[in-house]
Coordinates of C-alpha atoms and ligand atoms in Angstrom, one line a residue:
M415 CA -37.3 6.1 -43.8
K416 CA -36.5 6.3 -40.1
K417 CA -35.3 3.1 -38.5
K418 CA -38.1 3.2 -36.0
H419 CA -40.8 3.4 -38.7
C420 CA -39.2 0.5 -40.6
F421 CA -39.3 -1.5 -37.4
L422 CA -43.0 -0.7 -36.8
L423 CA -43.8 -1.8 -40.3
A424 CA -41.7 -4.9 -39.9
I425 CA -43.7 -5.8 -36.8
L426 CA -47.0 -5.2 -38.6
A427 CA -45.8 -7.3 -41.5
G428 CA -44.8 -10.0 -39.0
I429 CA -48.2 -10.0 -37.4
L430 CA -50.0 -10.2 -40.7
H431 CA -47.9 -12.9 -42.2
F432 CA -47.0 -15.0 -39.2
G433 CA -50.3 -14.5 -37.3
C434 CA -49.2 -16.0 -34.0
S435 CA -45.5 -15.5 -33.9
R436 CA -44.3 -13.0 -31.4
P437 CA -42.6 -9.9 -32.7
A438 CA -39.0 -9.8 -31.7
E439 CA -37.4 -6.8 -30.0
P440 CA -35.6 -4.3 -32.3
V441 CA -31.8 -4.6 -32.1
H442 CA -29.5 -2.0 -30.6
L443 CA -26.1 -2.2 -32.2
I444 CA -23.0 -0.2 -31.3
P445 CA -21.3 0.8 -33.5
Q446 CA -24.3 1.6 -35.7
P447 CA -24.1 -0.5 -38.9
V448 CA -23.9 1.2 -42.3
K449 CA -27.3 -0.3 -43.4
L450 CA -29.9 -2.1 -41.4
E451 CA -33.2 -3.2 -42.8
Y452 CA -35.9 -5.2 -41.0
T453 CA -37.6 -7.9 -43.0
R454 CA -40.6 -10.1 -42.3
G455 CA -40.7 -12.6 -39.5
V456 CA -38.8 -13.8 -36.5
H457 CA -36.0 -16.3 -36.2
T458 CA -36.1 -18.4 -33.0
L459 CA -32.9 -19.8 -31.6
S460 CA -33.4 -22.7 -29.3
N461 CA -31.8 -26.0 -28.5
H462 CA -30.1 -27.1 -30.6
I463 CA -28.2 -24.7 -33.0
Q464 CA -26.2 -25.8 -36.0
V465 CA -23.2 -23.6 -37.0
R466 CA -22.1 -24.4 -40.5
F467 CA -19.1 -23.0 -42.2
T468 CA -17.4 -23.3 -45.5
G469 CA -14.6 -25.7 -45.0
D470 CA -11.9 -24.6 -47.3
E471 CA -11.2 -21.2 -45.7
P472 CA -8.2 -21.5 -43.4
G473 CA -9.1 -20.2 -39.9
M474 CA -12.8 -20.4 -40.4
Q475 CA -13.1 -23.3 -38.0
G476 CA -11.6 -21.0 -35.3
V477 CA -14.2 -18.3 -36.0
A478 CA -17.0 -20.9 -35.9
E479 CA -15.6 -22.3 -32.6
Y480 CA -15.6 -18.7 -31.2
L481 CA -19.4 -18.4 -32.1
H482 CA -19.9 -21.9 -30.6
G483 CA -18.4 -20.6 -27.4
L484 CA -20.8 -17.6 -27.3
L485 CA -23.9 -19.7 -27.9
K486 CA -22.7 -22.4 -25.4
S487 CA -22.5 -19.7 -22.7
A488 CA -26.2 -19.0 -23.4
G489 CA -26.8 -22.7 -22.4
F490 CA -27.6 -23.9 -25.9
K491 CA -26.5 -27.2 -27.4
V492 CA -24.4 -26.3 -30.5
S493 CA -22.9 -28.4 -33.2
V494 CA -20.3 -27.0 -35.6
E495 CA -19.9 -28.6 -39.0
S496 CA -17.9 -27.8 -42.1
I497 CA -19.8 -27.7 -45.4
S498 CA -18.2 -27.5 -48.8
Q499 CA -18.2 -24.2 -50.7
G500 CA -21.4 -23.8 -52.8
T501 CA -23.5 -26.1 -50.6
N502 CA -26.9 -24.4 -50.3
A503 CA -27.4 -24.7 -46.5
R504 CA -30.9 -23.6 -45.6
R505 CA -30.9 -23.8 -41.8
G506 CA -28.8 -22.9 -38.9
I507 CA -26.1 -20.2 -38.7
I508 CA -24.1 -20.2 -41.8
L509 CA -20.7 -18.6 -42.0
A510 CA -18.9 -17.9 -45.2
T511 CA -16.5 -15.5 -46.8
D512 CA -16.7 -13.6 -50.1
R513 CA -13.4 -12.1 -51.1
E514 CA -15.2 -10.3 -54.0
M515 CA -16.9 -8.1 -51.5
G516 CA -13.7 -6.0 -51.6
R517 CA -14.0 -4.9 -48.0
P518 CA -12.1 -7.3 -45.8
E519 CA -13.6 -6.1 -42.6
G520 CA -17.1 -5.8 -44.0
Y521 CA -19.9 -8.3 -43.6
L522 CA -23.5 -9.1 -44.6
L523 CA -25.7 -10.5 -41.9
E524 CA -29.1 -11.8 -43.0
I525 CA -31.6 -13.2 -40.5
T526 CA -34.6 -15.1 -42.0
P527 CA -37.1 -17.3 -40.2
R528 CA -35.0 -20.3 -41.1
A529 CA -31.3 -19.2 -41.2
I530 CA -28.8 -16.7 -40.1
R531 CA -26.2 -16.0 -42.7
I532 CA -23.0 -14.1 -42.1
T533 CA -20.8 -13.5 -45.1
G534 CA -17.6 -11.6 -44.5
G535 CA -15.2 -9.9 -46.8
S536 CA -12.6 -12.0 -44.9
L537 CA -12.6 -14.0 -41.7
Q538 CA -12.4 -10.7 -39.9
G539 CA -15.6 -9.6 -41.5
V540 CA -17.3 -12.8 -40.4
F541 CA -16.0 -12.1 -36.9
Y542 CA -17.6 -8.6 -36.9
G543 CA -20.9 -10.1 -38.2
I544 CA -20.7 -12.4 -35.2
Q545 CA -20.2 -9.4 -32.9
S546 CA -23.3 -7.9 -34.3
L547 CA -25.2 -11.1 -33.7
R548 CA -23.7 -11.3 -30.2
Q549 CA -25.2 -7.8 -29.4
M550 CA -28.6 -9.1 -30.5
L551 CA -28.5 -12.0 -28.0
P552 CA -29.7 -11.4 -24.4
P553 CA -27.1 -9.7 -22.2
E554 CA -27.2 -12.8 -19.9
I555 CA -25.1 -14.8 -22.4
E556 CA -22.2 -12.7 -21.3
D557 CA -22.6 -14.2 -17.8
P558 CA -22.8 -18.0 -17.9
A559 CA -24.3 -18.1 -14.4
A560 CA -27.2 -16.0 -15.4
A561 CA -27.6 -17.5 -18.9
A562 CA -28.7 -21.0 -17.7
G563 CA -32.3 -20.0 -17.8
I564 CA -32.5 -18.9 -21.4
A565 CA -34.8 -21.4 -23.3
S566 CA -35.1 -19.6 -26.6
I567 CA -34.2 -16.3 -28.2
D568 CA -36.4 -14.5 -30.8
L569 CA -34.5 -12.4 -33.3
P570 CA -36.2 -10.0 -35.8
C571 CA -35.5 -10.9 -39.4
L572 CA -33.3 -8.4 -40.9
K573 CA -30.5 -7.6 -43.3
I574 CA -27.3 -5.7 -42.3
E575 CA -24.6 -4.5 -44.7
D576 CA -21.7 -3.1 -42.7
Y577 CA -18.1 -2.1 -43.0
P578 CA -15.8 0.3 -41.1
A579 CA -15.2 4.0 -41.9
F580 CA -11.5 3.7 -40.7
E581 CA -9.0 0.9 -40.9
Y582 CA -7.4 1.8 -37.6
R583 CA -9.7 1.6 -34.6
G584 CA -7.6 1.6 -31.5
M585 CA -7.5 1.6 -27.7
H586 CA -4.3 2.2 -25.7
L587 CA -3.5 1.1 -22.2
D588 CA -0.6 2.3 -20.0
V589 CA 0.5 -0.7 -17.9
A590 CA 3.6 1.1 -16.6
R591 CA 2.3 3.8 -14.3
H592 CA 0.1 1.1 -12.8
F593 CA 0.3 -2.6 -13.7
F594 CA -2.7 -4.7 -14.6
P595 CA -3.2 -8.4 -14.5
L596 CA -3.4 -10.7 -17.5
D597 CA -7.1 -11.4 -17.1
F598 CA -7.9 -7.8 -17.2
I599 CA -5.8 -7.3 -20.4
K600 CA -7.9 -10.0 -22.0
K601 CA -11.1 -8.4 -20.8
Y602 CA -10.0 -5.1 -22.2
I603 CA -9.3 -6.8 -25.6
D604 CA -12.7 -8.6 -25.5
L605 CA -14.4 -5.3 -24.9
M606 CA -12.6 -3.8 -27.9
A607 CA -13.7 -6.7 -30.1
L608 CA -17.3 -6.4 -28.9
H609 CA -17.2 -2.9 -30.4
K610 CA -15.3 -3.9 -33.5
M611 CA -12.0 -2.2 -32.5
N612 CA -8.9 -3.7 -34.0
N613 CA -5.7 -2.3 -32.5
F614 CA -4.6 -2.6 -28.9
H615 CA -1.7 -0.3 -28.2
W616 CA 0.1 -1.7 -25.2
H617 CA 2.3 0.9 -23.5
L618 CA 4.8 -1.4 -21.9
T619 CA 7.8 0.8 -20.8
E620 CA 8.1 4.0 -18.8
D621 CA 10.0 5.9 -16.2
Q622 CA 7.9 4.3 -13.5
G623 CA 8.3 0.7 -14.7
W624 CA 9.5 -1.7 -17.4
R625 CA 6.8 -4.3 -17.9
I626 CA 8.0 -6.8 -20.6
E627 CA 10.4 -9.6 -20.0
I628 CA 13.5 -9.3 -22.3
K629 CA 15.6 -12.5 -22.1
K630 CA 18.9 -10.8 -23.0
Y631 CA 18.5 -8.1 -20.4
P632 CA 17.0 -9.7 -17.2
L633 CA 17.7 -6.6 -15.1
L634 CA 15.0 -4.7 -17.1
T635 CA 12.4 -6.6 -15.1
E636 CA 14.5 -7.6 -12.0
V637 CA 15.3 -4.0 -11.3
G638 CA 13.2 -1.9 -13.8
A639 CA 9.8 -3.4 -13.1
W640 CA 9.8 -2.3 -9.4
R641 CA 9.7 1.1 -7.8
S642 CA 10.2 1.8 -4.1
E643 CA 6.9 3.7 -3.6
T644 CA 4.3 5.8 -5.3
L645 CA 3.2 9.4 -5.1
I646 CA 0.0 10.1 -3.2
G647 CA -2.4 12.6 -4.7
H648 CA -1.9 14.7 -7.8
G649 CA 1.5 16.0 -6.8
G650 CA 1.9 18.8 -9.3
R651 CA 4.8 20.3 -7.3
P652 CA 6.8 19.6 -4.1
P653 CA 6.5 18.8 -1.3
F654 CA 5.6 15.3 -2.6
E655 CA 4.0 12.7 -0.4
F656 CA 4.6 9.0 -1.0
D657 CA 2.9 5.8 0.1
G658 CA 6.1 3.9 1.2
E659 CA 4.8 0.7 -0.5
P660 CA 7.1 -1.1 -3.0
Y661 CA 5.2 -1.5 -6.3
G662 CA 5.7 -3.3 -9.6
G663 CA 5.1 -6.3 -11.9
Y664 CA 5.8 -7.4 -15.4
Y665 CA 4.6 -9.8 -18.1
T666 CA 6.7 -12.8 -19.0
Q667 CA 7.1 -13.6 -22.7
D668 CA 4.8 -16.7 -22.2
E669 CA 2.1 -14.4 -20.7
I670 CA 2.5 -12.0 -23.6
R671 CA 2.1 -15.0 -26.0
E672 CA -1.1 -15.9 -24.2
V673 CA -2.5 -12.4 -24.6
L674 CA -1.5 -12.4 -28.3
A675 CA -3.3 -15.7 -28.9
Y676 CA -6.4 -14.3 -27.2
A677 CA -6.2 -11.1 -29.2
A678 CA -5.7 -13.0 -32.5
E679 CA -8.9 -15.0 -31.9
R680 CA -10.7 -11.6 -31.7
F681 CA -8.9 -10.0 -34.7
V682 CA -7.2 -7.5 -32.5
N683 CA -3.7 -6.6 -33.5
V684 CA -1.5 -5.8 -30.5
I685 CA 1.0 -3.0 -30.9
P686 CA 3.8 -3.0 -28.3
E687 CA 5.3 0.4 -27.3
I688 CA 8.9 0.5 -26.2
E689 CA 9.6 4.1 -25.3
M690 CA 12.7 5.9 -26.5
P691 CA 14.7 8.1 -26.2
G692 CA 12.6 9.6 -23.3
H693 CA 10.4 8.0 -20.6
A694 CA 13.2 5.5 -20.2
T695 CA 14.3 5.9 -16.5
A696 CA 13.3 2.4 -15.5
A697 CA 15.6 1.0 -18.2
L698 CA 18.4 3.3 -17.0
A699 CA 17.9 2.2 -13.4
A700 CA 18.6 -1.4 -14.7
Y701 CA 21.5 -0.5 -17.1
P702 CA 22.9 3.0 -16.0
Q703 CA 25.6 3.0 -18.7
L704 CA 22.8 3.7 -21.2
G705 CA 22.2 7.2 -19.8
C706 CA 24.3 10.3 -20.6
T707 CA 25.6 10.7 -17.0
G708 CA 26.0 7.0 -16.2
G709 CA 23.6 7.3 -13.2
P710 CA 22.9 6.0 -10.7
Y711 CA 19.2 6.1 -11.5
E712 CA 16.1 4.9 -9.7
V713 CA 12.8 3.8 -11.1
I714 CA 10.7 6.9 -10.8
T715 CA 8.0 7.1 -8.1
R716 CA 6.0 10.2 -9.3
W717 CA 4.5 11.5 -12.5
G718 CA 5.8 13.8 -15.2
V719 CA 8.6 14.2 -17.7
F720 CA 12.1 13.4 -16.6
H721 CA 15.5 14.6 -17.8
D722 CA 17.4 11.4 -17.9
V723 CA 16.9 9.7 -21.2
F724 CA 18.8 7.2 -23.5
C725 CA 22.1 8.7 -24.6
A726 CA 22.1 9.3 -28.3
G727 CA 25.8 9.4 -28.6
N728 CA 26.5 6.0 -27.2
E729 CA 26.6 3.0 -29.6
E730 CA 25.8 0.6 -26.8
V731 CA 22.4 2.3 -26.5
F732 CA 21.6 1.4 -30.1
G733 CA 22.9 -2.2 -29.7
F734 CA 20.7 -2.5 -26.6
L735 CA 17.6 -1.2 -28.2
E736 CA 18.1 -3.3 -31.3
D737 CA 18.4 -6.4 -29.1
V738 CA 15.2 -5.4 -27.2
L739 CA 13.3 -4.7 -30.4
T740 CA 14.5 -8.0 -31.9
E741 CA 12.9 -9.9 -29.0
V742 CA 9.8 -7.7 -29.3
A743 CA 9.5 -8.4 -33.0
E744 CA 9.8 -12.1 -32.5
L745 CA 7.0 -12.0 -30.0
F746 CA 4.5 -9.6 -31.6
P747 CA 3.3 -10.2 -35.2
S748 CA 2.1 -6.6 -35.4
P749 CA 3.2 -4.9 -38.7
F750 CA 3.7 -1.8 -36.5
I751 CA 6.0 -1.3 -33.5
H752 CA 5.5 1.9 -31.5
I753 CA 8.8 3.5 -30.4
G754 CA 7.4 6.4 -28.4
G755 CA 9.4 9.5 -29.1
D756 CA 7.3 11.9 -27.0
E757 CA 8.4 14.2 -24.2
C758 CA 12.1 13.8 -24.5
P759 CA 13.9 16.7 -22.8
K760 CA 17.2 17.6 -24.5
T761 CA 18.9 18.9 -21.4
R762 CA 21.2 15.9 -20.8
W763 CA 22.1 15.7 -24.5
S764 CA 23.1 19.4 -24.5
D765 CA 25.6 18.7 -21.7
C766 CA 26.8 15.2 -22.9
P767 CA 30.1 15.0 -24.8
K768 CA 29.1 11.8 -26.6
C769 CA 25.8 13.4 -27.7
Q770 CA 27.6 16.5 -28.8
A771 CA 30.2 14.5 -30.7
R772 CA 27.4 12.7 -32.5
I773 CA 25.8 16.0 -33.5
N774 CA 29.1 17.1 -35.0
E775 CA 29.9 13.8 -36.8
E776 CA 26.5 13.6 -38.3
G777 CA 26.3 17.3 -39.2
L778 CA 23.1 17.8 -37.2
A779 CA 21.8 21.3 -36.5
D780 CA 20.8 20.7 -32.9
E781 CA 19.3 18.3 -30.4
Y782 CA 16.0 18.1 -32.2
E783 CA 17.9 16.7 -35.3
L784 CA 19.7 14.4 -32.9
Q785 CA 16.3 13.0 -31.8
S786 CA 15.3 12.6 -35.5
Y787 CA 18.7 10.8 -36.1
F788 CA 17.8 8.4 -33.2
I789 CA 14.3 7.7 -34.5
R790 CA 15.5 7.2 -38.1
R791 CA 18.1 4.7 -36.9
M792 CA 15.5 2.7 -35.1
E793 CA 13.1 2.9 -38.1
N794 CA 15.8 1.6 -40.4
F795 CA 16.5 -1.3 -38.0
L796 CA 12.9 -2.2 -37.8
L797 CA 12.3 -1.9 -41.5
G798 CA 15.0 -4.6 -41.7
L799 CA 12.8 -6.8 -39.6
D800 CA 9.9 -6.0 -41.9
R801 CA 8.1 -3.7 -39.4
N802 CA 7.1 -0.1 -39.6
I803 CA 7.3 2.4 -36.7
I804 CA 4.6 4.5 -35.1
G805 CA 5.8 7.4 -33.0
W806 CA 4.1 10.2 -31.0
D807 CA 3.9 13.5 -32.9
E808 CA 7.3 14.8 -31.5
I809 CA 8.9 12.6 -34.1
L810 CA 8.1 15.3 -36.6
E811 CA 10.5 17.7 -34.9
G812 CA 14.0 17.7 -36.5
G813 CA 12.6 15.8 -39.5
L814 CA 10.2 12.9 -39.8
A815 CA 11.5 9.3 -40.4
P816 CA 10.4 8.5 -44.0
N817 CA 8.1 5.5 -43.3
A818 CA 6.9 6.5 -39.9
T819 CA 3.2 6.7 -38.9
V820 CA 2.6 9.7 -36.7
M821 CA 0.3 9.4 -33.6
S822 CA -1.1 12.9 -33.3
W823 CA -1.7 13.6 -29.6
R824 CA -0.8 17.2 -28.7
G825 CA -3.6 18.2 -31.1
T826 CA -4.4 17.5 -34.6
E827 CA -1.5 19.4 -36.1
G828 CA 0.9 16.5 -36.1
G829 CA -1.6 14.4 -38.0
I830 CA -2.2 17.2 -40.5
E831 CA 1.5 17.8 -41.0
A832 CA 2.2 14.1 -41.6
A833 CA -0.8 13.7 -44.0
Q834 CA 0.3 16.8 -45.9
M835 CA 3.7 15.2 -46.3
G836 CA 2.1 12.0 -47.7
Q837 CA 2.7 10.0 -44.5
N838 CA 0.2 8.2 -42.4
A839 CA -1.3 9.4 -39.1
I840 CA -3.4 8.0 -36.3
M841 CA -5.5 10.6 -34.4
T842 CA -5.4 10.6 -30.6
P843 CA -5.7 14.3 -29.8
V844 CA -5.9 15.2 -26.1
S845 CA -9.1 17.2 -26.8
H846 CA -11.2 14.1 -27.7
C847 CA -9.2 10.9 -27.2
Y848 CA -7.6 11.1 -23.7
F849 CA -9.8 9.0 -21.5
D850 CA -7.6 9.9 -18.4
Y851 CA -9.3 13.3 -18.5
Y852 CA -12.3 14.1 -16.4
Q853 CA -15.6 13.0 -18.0
S854 CA -17.8 15.0 -15.7
D855 CA -17.6 17.7 -13.1
P856 CA -14.3 17.1 -11.2
E857 CA -16.1 17.8 -7.9
T858 CA -18.1 14.6 -8.4
Q859 CA -15.3 12.5 -9.7
P860 CA -12.3 10.5 -8.4
L861 CA -8.9 12.2 -8.9
A862 CA -7.8 12.5 -12.5
I863 CA -5.0 14.1 -14.4
G864 CA -7.1 17.1 -15.4
G865 CA -8.9 18.1 -18.6
Y866 CA -12.6 17.7 -19.4
T867 CA -13.8 15.3 -22.1
T868 CA -17.4 14.3 -22.0
L869 CA -18.9 11.3 -23.7
E870 CA -20.7 13.7 -26.1
K871 CA -17.4 15.4 -26.9
V872 CA -15.8 12.1 -27.8
Y873 CA -18.9 11.2 -29.9
S874 CA -18.7 14.5 -31.8
Y875 CA -15.1 13.8 -33.0
N876 CA -14.3 13.5 -36.6
P877 CA -10.8 12.0 -37.1
V878 CA -10.4 13.7 -40.5
P879 CA -9.2 17.3 -39.9
E880 CA -11.0 19.8 -42.1
E881 CA -7.7 21.2 -43.3
L882 CA -7.0 18.1 -45.4
S883 CA -7.8 17.6 -49.0
R884 CA -9.5 14.3 -50.0
E885 CA -6.2 12.9 -51.1
E886 CA -4.4 13.9 -47.9
A887 CA -7.3 12.6 -45.8
R888 CA -6.5 9.1 -47.0
H889 CA -3.5 9.2 -44.8
I890 CA -5.6 9.4 -41.7
L891 CA -5.8 5.7 -40.7
G892 CA -8.2 6.2 -37.9
A893 CA -8.2 7.2 -34.2
Q894 CA -7.4 5.8 -30.8
G895 CA -8.5 6.3 -27.2
N896 CA -5.6 6.7 -24.8
V897 CA -5.7 5.5 -21.2
W898 CA -2.8 6.8 -19.1
T899 CA -2.9 5.3 -15.6
E900 CA -1.1 7.6 -13.2
Y901 CA -4.3 8.0 -11.3
M902 CA -5.8 4.6 -12.0
K903 CA -4.6 1.9 -9.7
T904 CA -7.2 -0.9 -10.4
P905 CA -8.9 -2.5 -13.4
S906 CA -12.2 -1.2 -12.1
H907 CA -10.9 2.4 -12.2
V908 CA -9.6 1.9 -15.8
E909 CA -13.0 0.6 -16.8
Y910 CA -14.6 3.6 -15.2
M911 CA -12.5 6.0 -17.2
A912 CA -12.4 4.2 -20.5
Y913 CA -16.1 3.2 -20.6
P914 CA -18.4 4.3 -22.1
R915 CA -16.1 6.8 -23.8
A916 CA -14.4 4.0 -25.7
I917 CA -17.8 3.0 -27.1
A918 CA -18.4 6.5 -28.4
L919 CA -15.0 6.4 -30.1
A920 CA -15.8 2.9 -31.5
E921 CA -18.8 4.4 -33.3
V922 CA -16.8 7.4 -34.5
V923 CA -14.2 5.1 -36.2
W924 CA -16.7 2.5 -37.6
S925 CA -20.0 4.2 -38.5
P926 CA -20.4 6.6 -41.4
V927 CA -20.2 10.2 -40.2
E928 CA -23.6 10.9 -41.7
T929 CA -25.3 8.5 -39.3
R930 CA -24.0 10.2 -36.2
D931 CA -26.8 11.0 -33.8
Y932 CA -25.9 11.4 -30.1
E933 CA -29.4 11.0 -28.7
D934 CA -29.9 7.8 -30.7
F935 CA -26.5 6.6 -29.5
L936 CA -27.5 7.2 -25.9
D937 CA -30.7 5.2 -26.4
R938 CA -28.7 2.3 -27.8
L939 CA -26.1 2.7 -25.1
R940 CA -28.7 2.5 -22.4
M941 CA -29.8 -0.9 -23.8
H942 CA -26.2 -1.9 -24.4
S943 CA -25.3 -1.1 -20.8
R944 CA -27.2 -4.2 -19.7
R945 CA -24.6 -6.2 -21.6
L946 CA -21.8 -4.3 -19.9
D947 CA -23.4 -5.0 -16.6
A948 CA -23.5 -8.8 -17.4
M949 CA -19.8 -8.5 -18.3
K950 CA -19.2 -6.8 -15.0
V951 CA -17.7 -3.7 -16.6
N952 CA -17.5 -0.8 -14.2
Y953 CA -18.4 1.9 -16.7
Y954 CA -19.2 5.4 -15.6
S955 CA -23.0 5.6 -15.7
G956 CA -23.6 9.3 -15.3
N957 CA -24.4 9.8 -18.9
L958 CA -27.1 7.2 -18.9
E959 CA -29.1 8.2 -15.9
E960 CA -31.9 10.5 -17.1
D961 CA -31.7 14.0 -15.5
A962 CA -28.7 13.0 -13.4
G963 CA -26.9 16.1 -14.7
G964 CA -23.8 14.0 -14.9
Q965 CA -24.0 12.8 -11.3
T966 CA -23.6 9.2 -10.6
N967 CA -23.2 7.0 -7.6
N968 CA -20.9 4.6 -9.2
Q969 CA -17.2 5.0 -8.5
P970 CA -14.1 3.0 -9.2
Ligands
ACM1372 C1 1.7 11.4 -24.4 O1 0.6 11.6 -23.9 N1 2.8 11.8 -23.8 C2 1.8 10.8 -25.7
ZN1373 ZN1 24.5 11.5 -24.2

């Protein structure tokens, strides 16, 4: 039966059975849950709310406190108490886990007139049940100043059974081309959590800036985090015009720990990316002996792919990168570390005696095998620290490192090739997952890198390529939206480009492919946009304005 019909019946049943109780509004969840069924009655939340959780699950208190925080922002008085496993609590919001569920990220959410029960396959599942509940509460709860006036909230009684289609549900952010403050990084993570996304890929190093403090190499941030000026306009070819303004910034290790704690509370894993062997000019500007020519180098002030890369014939380079990755691995608990690997020109290596000597000593066929040698060495080192690498799909060239996960970006071919070799892949093809591309007619939009990827196109994406067998398809871990920031100078511009496309992708990676319905998604998104407004997210609204033909007045 169609959801709307279920809902009408539920209202009717509510009126018949609870004569005078007001029917509650239907819920609008994104991503769409696997199963949602309305049942009889209404649950009224009002002062004061008891959150009860089973006490012997480590970490449950933190999840209960998180829910407490949400409800408190609504202006409710909330008490949190631990109850022993097996206690038959009948009232309040009851949080529990059931490992037997077999889906650690899954949850059951049941709302009855007396109680709201969230049972997760793990704490993460409980957390996602809470995110669904959060989306049922009035948008004003996201804005404590506006929430003060909420006296009570009526929720429809219902049962939700839910779990994700893909285990990897990611968003990426380039903080190197432009640098973004800590508060914004947290907001970006909170928005991910709201949509049940679980991996934040933090692109921390680039030609135009090194953004992570490394204690052993202070010049990386003293020198490498700053550029003398920045290109104006798109700047495809010379003559280039620059703004003359020094620009930069970086995150201290303490600040990174603060972000990691915030992300952990929201079950978002943070994957740091340290780019190698290419996109490394900022590091070379700080330590020129790590390049093939010895420099001098400058932190780059425009956009593109640059010839100076880490020298693959110099042992000092490997020692340096191992030191950097050691500090990175000490900071980040992520089981994956991203080592880049994309867009590494081989010009300097072809002319470099050290690189050529390495090719000879190692019996490598060419510079592509030299890149593969480089990546395999870094993989081996990281395996020793109990971490796996992710690399952009160029790491397939010259031979794939045996435990690497491939991030397929130039298309889907890299992902297909990896999966057919029995290795894992994450899909981020430019065609559907690059949120730096135009999302509407470029004439109406602020300057972007190019491309054209509408919300509907993102929504239509299926991360599993048709070419794969069922067995091979198991290696597709999921998908990720990429936000490269050459043309985004402010948080508000990042939000404009990433949202709502990130929300379409969140549904792609969470909801069963059979439930995909773009018109229904747009209806839910229109309701959901009130929450984004309360959270002060500057999403692009052109898709939501009826008959706007993609036009919108909002801008970064
Ligand atoms: C990339 O967009 N260069 C991974
Ligand atoms: Zn070299």
